[in-house]
Amino acid sequence: MKNTRLSITNDTTFITLMNDVYISKSLELYGEWSFGEIECLSKFLKPTDNIVEVGSNIGSHTVFIARDLVPNGNVYAFEPRRQLFQLLCGNLALNGIENVFSYQCALGKATETFFEGKLELGNALNAGGYALGSIPGNTETFDIRPIDDFLDNLQPITVLKADVEGHELDLLVGGKKLIKRDRPIMYLENDKLEKSKDLIELIWKLNYNIWWHKVPLFNPKNKALTQQNIFHNLVSFNILCIPSERNINIEGLEIINDSAAHPAKKPHEDRKL
């Protein structure tokens, strides 16, 4: 594939996109991407657990989750865009990862087919920042299916992780059987202010407690020990959702009591990605 290169940090190799200014650039400079998310998940996963990752992109989290967090479990990785899916599979192969089941499919509330243009990899881009169907054109086709369609193929799921650019609510609507069956911990991106309230209130209806988890994109203890901070004060806004019946209190994170509040609304604080 054109416009790619190999990026190697310690014992991890990634095929990265030369013009992607976020995920690939972070992997090239730091050997990781938004690694605070991996550190958070590590507190809840055992080596034999299974995880669903929706919006796997090129595998910047998938590789570390599969290799380091659940080496004796399974990762079910979903990435709809053809070019990113190809790189995801390549990165899993390069790192000797055999416990990932990869699906070129989007997950939503109902079965649909989407058409859009392909990612223009020759120009500067945020390859992980495009919502479904947002790229002009019709040369690319991908399916959207409810995750409950895959229920018989999924071992019991400990964590459901999703970064789907504002489609998190639709994902959960299409996954109510899975959520009822396994009651997984859910770790979801929530950076779309206009959609945050409805998402939080749905999760409450599913009988979960929710905490904000803000992750700086620059980690001064990154795997490459690179001290140059190209991301300045950028953070990713995520929510950690734990079934209320577990009676777990998460220290150091802000529990959500007001569905209309969002940390990105606070002046002079963090900028959202």
Short mmCIF file of C-alpha atoms in Angstrom, two decimals:
data_model
loop_
_atom_site.label_atom_id
_atom_site.label_comp_id
_atom_site.label_asym_id
_atom_site.label_seq_id
_atom_site.Cartn_x
_atom_site.Cartn_y
_atom_site.Cartn_z
CA MET A 1 0.00 0.00 0.00
CA LYS A 2 1.32 3.45 -0.90
CA ASN A 3 1.90 6.16 1.70
CA THR A 4 2.84 3.70 4.44
CA ARG A 5 6.01 2.91 6.33
CA LEU A 6 7.25 0.58 9.05
CA SER A 7 7.59 2.01 12.54
CA ILE A 8 9.46 -0.08 15.10
CA THR A 9 9.67 0.65 18.83
CA ASN A 10 11.28 -1.94 21.08
CA ASP A 11 9.50 -5.23 20.33
CA THR A 12 6.50 -3.77 18.48
CA THR A 13 6.19 -3.06 14.77
CA PHE A 14 3.44 -1.10 13.04
CA ILE A 15 2.67 -0.31 9.45
CA THR A 16 1.69 3.34 9.73
CA LEU A 17 0.17 5.91 7.41
CA MET A 18 2.73 8.55 6.51
CA ASN A 19 0.19 11.38 6.36
CA ASP A 20 -1.99 10.49 9.36
CA VAL A 21 -1.31 13.25 11.89
CA TYR A 22 -2.77 11.47 14.93
CA ILE A 23 -2.70 7.71 15.40
CA SER A 24 0.12 6.89 12.97
CA LYS A 25 2.18 9.92 13.95
CA SER A 26 1.87 8.94 17.60
CA LEU A 27 2.96 5.36 16.86
CA GLU A 28 5.96 6.65 14.91
CA LEU A 29 7.10 9.10 17.59
CA TYR A 30 6.02 7.38 20.79
CA GLY A 31 5.47 3.71 19.95
CA GLU A 32 1.92 4.03 21.27
CA TRP A 33 -1.36 5.89 20.89
CA SER A 34 -3.52 7.27 23.73
CA PHE A 35 -1.95 4.65 25.95
CA GLY A 36 -3.84 5.73 29.04
CA GLU A 37 -6.77 3.81 27.61
CA ILE A 38 -4.74 0.58 27.65
CA GLU A 39 -3.60 1.30 31.19
CA CYS A 40 -7.20 1.79 32.29
CA LEU A 41 -8.37 -1.45 30.70
CA SER A 42 -5.48 -3.37 32.25
CA LYS A 43 -7.09 -2.90 35.66
CA PHE A 44 -10.16 -4.89 34.62
CA LEU A 45 -8.82 -7.61 32.33
CA LYS A 46 -7.28 -10.98 33.15
CA PRO A 47 -5.07 -12.87 30.67
CA THR A 48 -7.89 -15.29 29.81
CA ASP A 49 -10.60 -12.66 29.28
CA ASN A 50 -12.29 -11.76 25.99
CA ILE A 51 -12.85 -8.25 24.66
CA VAL A 52 -14.79 -6.70 21.80
CA GLU A 53 -13.06 -3.71 20.21
CA VAL A 54 -15.20 -1.67 17.83
CA GLY A 55 -13.35 0.82 15.62
CA SER A 56 -9.96 -0.89 15.69
CA ASN A 57 -8.44 1.36 13.02
CA ILE A 58 -4.92 0.05 12.20
CA GLY A 59 -4.58 -1.86 15.48
CA SER A 60 -2.87 0.77 17.63
CA HIS A 61 -4.70 -0.61 20.68
CA THR A 62 -5.57 -4.06 19.35
CA VAL A 63 -1.95 -5.23 19.31
CA PHE A 64 -1.28 -4.27 22.92
CA ILE A 65 -4.61 -5.58 24.20
CA ALA A 66 -4.23 -8.95 22.50
CA ARG A 67 -0.55 -9.43 23.27
CA ASP A 68 -0.19 -7.91 26.72
CA LEU A 69 -3.63 -7.83 28.38
CA VAL A 70 -5.47 -10.96 27.18
CA PRO A 71 -2.77 -13.23 25.69
CA ASN A 72 -4.81 -16.33 26.57
CA GLY A 73 -8.16 -14.84 25.67
CA ASN A 74 -9.66 -13.45 22.48
CA VAL A 75 -10.10 -10.03 20.92
CA TYR A 76 -12.97 -9.51 18.49
CA ALA A 77 -11.87 -6.51 16.41
CA PHE A 78 -14.25 -4.64 14.11
CA GLU A 79 -13.03 -2.12 11.52
CA PRO A 80 -15.25 -1.27 8.53
CA ARG A 81 -12.93 0.75 6.28
CA ARG A 82 -11.10 -1.45 3.80
CA GLN A 83 -7.76 0.40 3.82
CA LEU A 84 -7.59 0.54 7.62
CA PHE A 85 -8.74 -3.06 7.94
CA GLN A 86 -5.90 -4.20 5.69
CA LEU A 87 -3.38 -2.40 7.88
CA LEU A 88 -5.01 -3.80 11.03
CA CYS A 89 -4.53 -7.35 9.74
CA GLY A 90 -0.99 -6.56 8.63
CA ASN A 91 -0.05 -5.20 12.04
CA LEU A 92 -1.48 -8.22 13.80
CA ALA A 93 0.56 -10.50 11.54
CA LEU A 94 3.76 -8.48 11.95
CA ASN A 95 3.52 -8.78 15.72
CA GLY A 96 2.69 -12.48 15.75
CA ILE A 97 -0.81 -11.93 17.14
CA GLU A 98 -2.99 -15.02 16.75
CA ASN A 99 -5.80 -14.41 19.26
CA VAL A 100 -7.67 -11.70 17.32
CA PHE A 101 -10.76 -12.36 15.22
CA SER A 102 -10.96 -9.48 12.75
CA TYR A 103 -14.16 -8.38 11.02
CA GLN A 104 -14.42 -5.83 8.22
CA CYS A 105 -17.77 -4.59 9.43
CA ALA A 106 -19.32 -1.63 11.22
CA LEU A 107 -21.62 -2.16 14.18
CA GLY A 108 -24.85 -0.27 14.72
CA LYS A 109 -28.49 -0.64 15.69
CA ALA A 110 -29.69 -2.32 12.48
CA THR A 111 -28.43 -3.97 9.30
CA GLU A 112 -27.53 -1.39 6.64
CA THR A 113 -25.16 -0.88 3.74
CA PHE A 114 -23.13 2.33 3.45
CA PHE A 115 -21.33 3.83 0.48
CA GLU A 116 -18.59 6.44 0.69
CA GLY A 117 -15.33 7.45 -0.94
CA LYS A 118 -11.98 5.95 -0.01
CA LEU A 119 -9.56 7.59 2.37
CA GLU A 120 -7.18 9.89 0.50
CA LEU A 121 -3.97 8.67 2.05
CA GLY A 122 -1.77 10.99 0.00
CA ASN A 123 -2.95 14.05 1.94
CA ALA A 124 -2.69 15.00 5.60
CA LEU A 125 -5.59 13.41 7.46
CA ASN A 126 -6.94 12.12 10.75
CA ALA A 127 -7.60 8.54 9.66
CA GLY A 128 -9.53 7.78 12.82
CA GLY A 129 -11.73 10.86 12.72
CA TYR A 130 -14.30 10.09 10.03
CA ALA A 131 -17.84 9.13 10.99
CA LEU A 132 -19.60 6.43 8.98
CA GLY A 133 -20.56 7.64 5.53
CA SER A 134 -18.83 11.00 5.94
CA ILE A 135 -16.28 10.63 3.12
CA PRO A 136 -17.74 11.92 -0.18
CA GLY A 137 -18.07 9.35 -2.95
CA ASN A 138 -19.42 5.85 -3.46
CA THR A 139 -16.41 3.69 -4.36
CA GLU A 140 -16.26 2.01 -0.96
CA THR A 141 -18.98 -0.24 0.42
CA PHE A 142 -19.35 -1.54 3.94
CA ASP A 143 -22.01 -3.22 5.99
CA ILE A 144 -23.42 -2.18 9.33
CA ARG A 145 -24.78 -4.94 11.55
CA PRO A 146 -25.95 -5.18 15.14
CA ILE A 147 -23.36 -6.80 17.36
CA ASP A 148 -26.09 -9.12 18.58
CA ASP A 149 -25.90 -10.78 15.14
CA PHE A 150 -22.50 -12.10 16.22
CA LEU A 151 -23.63 -13.28 19.65
CA ASP A 152 -23.24 -17.00 18.93
CA ASN A 153 -19.66 -16.42 17.74
CA LEU A 154 -18.56 -14.45 20.78
CA GLN A 155 -17.19 -16.04 23.93
CA PRO A 156 -18.31 -14.31 27.17
CA ILE A 157 -17.15 -10.71 26.92
CA THR A 158 -15.47 -8.94 29.83
CA VAL A 159 -14.98 -5.55 28.14
CA LEU A 160 -16.72 -3.80 25.26
CA LYS A 161 -14.48 -1.02 23.92
CA ALA A 162 -15.66 1.35 21.21
CA ASP A 163 -14.41 4.41 19.35
CA VAL A 164 -16.94 4.89 16.56
CA GLU A 165 -17.08 8.65 16.06
CA GLY A 166 -20.46 9.41 17.59
CA HIS A 167 -22.18 6.11 16.79
CA GLU A 168 -21.71 4.67 20.28
CA LEU A 169 -25.42 4.91 21.09
CA ASP A 170 -26.41 2.96 17.97
CA LEU A 171 -23.80 0.34 18.86
CA LEU A 172 -25.36 -0.20 22.29
CA VAL A 173 -28.90 -0.33 20.89
CA GLY A 174 -27.75 -3.12 18.60
CA GLY A 175 -25.99 -4.90 21.45
CA LYS A 176 -28.65 -5.18 24.14
CA LYS A 177 -28.63 -8.99 24.05
CA LEU A 178 -24.85 -9.07 24.50
CA ILE A 179 -25.03 -6.54 27.32
CA LYS A 180 -27.77 -8.53 29.04
CA ARG A 181 -25.91 -11.83 28.60
CA ASP A 182 -22.44 -10.77 29.74
CA ARG A 183 -22.84 -7.43 31.57
CA PRO A 184 -19.43 -6.31 30.27
CA ILE A 185 -17.51 -3.30 31.44
CA MET A 186 -17.84 -0.74 28.66
CA TYR A 187 -15.17 1.75 27.66
CA LEU A 188 -16.53 4.21 25.10
CA GLU A 189 -15.35 7.38 23.43
CA ASN A 190 -17.68 10.27 24.25
CA ASP A 191 -16.37 13.44 22.62
CA LYS A 192 -19.42 14.50 20.61
CA LEU A 193 -21.09 17.04 22.88
CA GLU A 194 -24.36 16.99 20.97
CA LYS A 195 -24.69 13.22 21.46
CA SER A 196 -23.29 12.82 24.96
CA LYS A 197 -26.51 13.34 26.93
CA ASP A 198 -28.50 10.68 25.08
CA LEU A 199 -25.60 8.22 25.30
CA ILE A 200 -25.19 8.65 29.05
CA GLU A 201 -28.90 8.33 29.71
CA LEU A 202 -29.14 5.12 27.67
CA ILE A 203 -26.25 3.62 29.65
CA TRP A 204 -27.98 4.54 32.90
CA LYS A 205 -31.10 2.75 31.65
CA LEU A 206 -28.91 -0.32 31.15
CA ASN A 207 -28.11 -0.09 34.89
CA TYR A 208 -24.50 1.06 34.69
CA ASN A 209 -22.51 3.60 36.68
CA ILE A 210 -20.36 5.91 34.55
CA TRP A 211 -17.11 7.81 35.09
CA TRP A 212 -15.26 10.28 32.86
CA HIS A 213 -11.81 9.20 31.74
CA LYS A 214 -9.74 11.91 30.06
CA VAL A 215 -6.57 10.63 28.41
CA PRO A 216 -3.78 13.01 27.35
CA LEU A 217 -2.55 12.10 23.89
CA PHE A 218 1.02 12.78 24.99
CA ASN A 219 2.39 10.37 27.57
CA PRO A 220 5.75 11.55 28.97
CA LYS A 221 6.54 7.93 29.88
CA ASN A 222 5.83 6.70 26.33
CA LYS A 223 7.44 3.52 25.03
CA ALA A 224 9.95 5.38 22.86
CA LEU A 225 10.84 7.81 25.68
CA THR A 226 10.34 10.69 23.25
CA GLN A 227 9.97 13.96 25.14
CA GLN A 228 8.77 16.10 22.25
CA ASN A 229 5.06 16.80 22.79
CA ILE A 230 3.37 17.33 19.42
CA PHE A 231 -0.12 17.07 20.90
CA HIS A 232 0.24 19.82 23.53
CA ASN A 233 -2.88 19.66 25.77
CA LEU A 234 -5.06 17.47 23.54
CA VAL A 235 -6.98 14.73 25.31
CA SER A 236 -9.44 12.03 24.33
CA PHE A 237 -12.75 12.05 26.22
CA ASN A 238 -13.97 8.60 27.18
CA ILE A 239 -16.40 7.05 29.63
CA LEU A 240 -15.85 4.01 31.81
CA CYS A 241 -19.13 2.18 32.42
CA ILE A 242 -19.42 -0.52 35.08
CA PRO A 243 -22.53 -2.57 35.90
CA SER A 244 -24.07 -1.08 39.02
CA GLU A 245 -24.50 -4.51 40.60
CA ARG A 246 -20.73 -4.78 40.99
CA ASN A 247 -20.72 -1.98 43.57
CA ILE A 248 -17.32 -0.74 42.42
CA ASN A 249 -16.02 2.72 43.30
CA ILE A 250 -13.42 4.10 40.89
CA GLU A 251 -10.95 6.33 42.68
CA GLY A 252 -9.41 9.24 40.84
CA LEU A 253 -12.13 9.51 38.18
CA GLU A 254 -15.16 11.80 38.12
CA ILE A 255 -18.45 9.90 38.40
CA ILE A 256 -21.19 11.20 36.12
CA ASN A 257 -24.30 12.47 37.88
CA ASP A 258 -25.41 15.06 35.31
CA SER A 259 -26.01 13.79 31.78
CA ALA A 260 -25.90 17.32 30.36
CA ALA A 261 -22.43 18.09 31.73
CA HIS A 262 -19.32 17.43 29.67
CA PRO A 263 -15.71 18.23 30.63
CA ALA A 264 -15.08 19.71 27.17
CA LYS A 265 -17.53 22.49 28.07
CA LYS A 266 -15.32 23.73 30.88
CA PRO A 267 -13.39 26.89 29.90
CA HIS A 268 -9.60 26.88 29.85
CA GLU A 269 -9.41 23.15 30.34
CA ASP A 270 -8.71 20.42 27.84
CA ARG A 271 -9.30 20.53 24.14
CA LYS A 272 -11.10 17.59 22.65
CA LEU A 273 -9.71 15.63 19.74
#
